[in-house]
Short mmCIF file of N, CA and C in Angstrom, two decimals:
data_model
loop_
_atom_site.label_atom_id
_atom_site.label_comp_id
_atom_site.label_asym_id
_atom_site.label_seq_id
_atom_site.Cartn_x
_atom_site.Cartn_y
_atom_site.Cartn_z
N MET V 1 -25.37 -40.66 -11.78
CA MET V 1 -24.76 -39.37 -11.49
C MET V 1 -24.22 -39.37 -10.08
N GLY V 2 -23.09 -38.68 -9.88
CA GLY V 2 -22.46 -38.61 -8.57
C GLY V 2 -23.10 -37.52 -7.71
N PRO V 3 -22.59 -37.37 -6.53
CA PRO V 3 -23.12 -36.35 -5.62
C PRO V 3 -22.86 -34.94 -6.17
N ALA V 4 -23.73 -34.03 -5.78
CA ALA V 4 -23.59 -32.64 -6.23
C ALA V 4 -22.33 -32.03 -5.64
N ARG V 5 -21.63 -31.26 -6.44
CA ARG V 5 -20.41 -30.61 -5.97
C ARG V 5 -20.74 -29.30 -5.28
N ARG V 6 -20.04 -29.04 -4.22
CA ARG V 6 -20.18 -27.74 -3.55
C ARG V 6 -19.31 -26.73 -4.28
N PRO V 7 -19.75 -25.50 -4.36
CA PRO V 7 -18.88 -24.49 -4.96
C PRO V 7 -17.66 -24.25 -4.05
N VAL V 8 -16.51 -24.12 -4.65
CA VAL V 8 -15.28 -23.88 -3.90
C VAL V 8 -15.16 -22.38 -3.66
N PRO V 9 -14.98 -21.96 -2.40
CA PRO V 9 -14.83 -20.52 -2.15
C PRO V 9 -13.54 -19.99 -2.77
N ASP V 10 -13.56 -18.73 -3.15
CA ASP V 10 -12.38 -18.11 -3.73
C ASP V 10 -11.28 -18.06 -2.69
N ALA V 11 -10.12 -18.53 -3.06
CA ALA V 11 -9.00 -18.54 -2.14
C ALA V 11 -8.10 -17.33 -2.33
N GLY V 12 -8.27 -16.61 -3.42
CA GLY V 12 -7.40 -15.48 -3.69
C GLY V 12 -8.13 -14.38 -4.44
N MET V 13 -7.36 -13.44 -4.92
CA MET V 13 -7.96 -12.32 -5.63
C MET V 13 -8.01 -12.63 -7.12
N ASN V 14 -9.02 -12.09 -7.77
CA ASN V 14 -9.06 -12.21 -9.23
C ASN V 14 -8.42 -10.97 -9.85
N THR V 15 -8.38 -10.91 -11.15
CA THR V 15 -7.65 -9.85 -11.85
C THR V 15 -8.16 -8.46 -11.49
N ALA V 16 -9.46 -8.29 -11.40
CA ALA V 16 -10.01 -6.97 -11.07
C ALA V 16 -9.60 -6.54 -9.67
N GLU V 17 -9.59 -7.48 -8.74
CA GLU V 17 -9.17 -7.15 -7.38
C GLU V 17 -7.68 -6.80 -7.33
N TYR V 18 -6.88 -7.49 -8.12
CA TYR V 18 -5.46 -7.14 -8.20
C TYR V 18 -5.29 -5.73 -8.75
N ALA V 19 -6.07 -5.39 -9.77
CA ALA V 19 -5.98 -4.06 -10.36
C ALA V 19 -6.35 -2.98 -9.35
N VAL V 20 -7.42 -3.19 -8.60
CA VAL V 20 -7.84 -2.21 -7.60
C VAL V 20 -6.81 -2.14 -6.48
N GLY V 21 -6.29 -3.27 -6.05
CA GLY V 21 -5.27 -3.28 -5.00
C GLY V 21 -3.99 -2.59 -5.44
N THR V 22 -3.60 -2.81 -6.67
CA THR V 22 -2.39 -2.17 -7.20
C THR V 22 -2.60 -0.67 -7.31
N LEU V 23 -3.75 -0.26 -7.79
CA LEU V 23 -4.06 1.17 -7.91
C LEU V 23 -4.06 1.84 -6.54
N ALA V 24 -4.63 1.19 -5.55
CA ALA V 24 -4.64 1.75 -4.19
C ALA V 24 -3.22 1.86 -3.64
N ALA V 25 -2.38 0.85 -3.89
CA ALA V 25 -1.00 0.89 -3.41
C ALA V 25 -0.21 2.01 -4.07
N VAL V 26 -0.41 2.20 -5.37
CA VAL V 26 0.29 3.27 -6.09
C VAL V 26 -0.18 4.64 -5.60
N ALA V 27 -1.48 4.79 -5.37
CA ALA V 27 -2.00 6.06 -4.86
C ALA V 27 -1.44 6.35 -3.47
N PHE V 28 -1.37 5.34 -2.62
CA PHE V 28 -0.82 5.53 -1.27
C PHE V 28 0.66 5.88 -1.34
N ALA V 29 1.40 5.22 -2.23
CA ALA V 29 2.83 5.52 -2.38
C ALA V 29 3.03 6.95 -2.86
N GLY V 30 2.19 7.40 -3.79
CA GLY V 30 2.29 8.77 -4.28
C GLY V 30 2.01 9.78 -3.18
N LEU V 31 0.99 9.50 -2.38
CA LEU V 31 0.66 10.39 -1.27
C LEU V 31 1.79 10.43 -0.24
N LEU V 32 2.34 9.27 0.07
CA LEU V 32 3.44 9.19 1.03
C LEU V 32 4.67 9.94 0.51
N LEU V 33 4.96 9.79 -0.77
CA LEU V 33 6.09 10.51 -1.37
C LEU V 33 5.88 12.02 -1.28
N LYS V 34 4.65 12.45 -1.56
CA LYS V 34 4.33 13.88 -1.50
C LYS V 34 4.52 14.42 -0.08
N VAL V 35 4.06 13.67 0.90
CA VAL V 35 4.19 14.10 2.30
C VAL V 35 5.65 14.14 2.72
N LEU V 36 6.39 13.08 2.39
CA LEU V 36 7.78 13.00 2.84
C LEU V 36 8.69 14.01 2.15
N THR V 37 8.30 14.50 0.98
CA THR V 37 9.13 15.48 0.29
C THR V 37 8.64 16.91 0.52
N SER V 38 7.65 17.09 1.38
CA SER V 38 7.16 18.44 1.68
C SER V 38 8.17 19.18 2.53
N ASP V 39 8.12 20.51 2.47
CA ASP V 39 9.09 21.34 3.19
C ASP V 39 9.03 21.11 4.69
N GLY V 40 7.84 21.00 5.25
CA GLY V 40 7.70 20.82 6.70
C GLY V 40 8.32 19.53 7.18
N VAL V 41 8.06 18.45 6.48
CA VAL V 41 8.61 17.16 6.87
C VAL V 41 10.12 17.15 6.66
N GLN V 42 10.59 17.73 5.58
CA GLN V 42 12.03 17.80 5.34
C GLN V 42 12.73 18.56 6.46
N ALA V 43 12.14 19.67 6.89
CA ALA V 43 12.72 20.46 7.97
C ALA V 43 12.73 19.67 9.28
N ALA V 44 11.64 18.95 9.56
CA ALA V 44 11.56 18.16 10.78
C ALA V 44 12.60 17.04 10.76
N LEU V 45 12.73 16.34 9.65
CA LEU V 45 13.72 15.26 9.55
C LEU V 45 15.13 15.82 9.67
N SER V 46 15.37 16.95 9.07
CA SER V 46 16.69 17.58 9.16
C SER V 46 17.00 17.95 10.61
N GLY V 47 16.01 18.47 11.32
CA GLY V 47 16.20 18.81 12.73
C GLY V 47 16.50 17.59 13.58
N VAL V 48 15.81 16.50 13.33
CA VAL V 48 16.06 15.27 14.08
C VAL V 48 17.48 14.77 13.83
N ILE V 49 17.89 14.80 12.57
CA ILE V 49 19.23 14.34 12.22
C ILE V 49 20.29 15.26 12.87
N GLN V 50 20.06 16.55 12.83
CA GLN V 50 21.02 17.50 13.42
C GLN V 50 21.16 17.27 14.93
N ARG V 51 20.03 17.05 15.61
CA ARG V 51 20.08 16.78 17.05
C ARG V 51 20.77 15.47 17.35
N ALA V 52 20.55 14.47 16.49
CA ALA V 52 21.16 13.15 16.72
C ALA V 52 22.67 13.21 16.54
N LEU V 53 23.11 14.01 15.59
CA LEU V 53 24.55 14.10 15.32
C LEU V 53 25.26 15.09 16.24
N GLY V 54 24.49 15.90 16.93
CA GLY V 54 25.07 16.82 17.90
C GLY V 54 25.35 18.12 17.26
#
């Protein structure tokens, strides 16, 4: 028999980790979309654009 093999550490994510990572990214994108489309943020962005254009 040859020498005992060492376990190889995981170099990447497995399917469950991909699923959790994807879910977190989608939740963050939804939250960001909600914030950016809110009335307060829209008004602030409009004000910045108006000041920039003169």
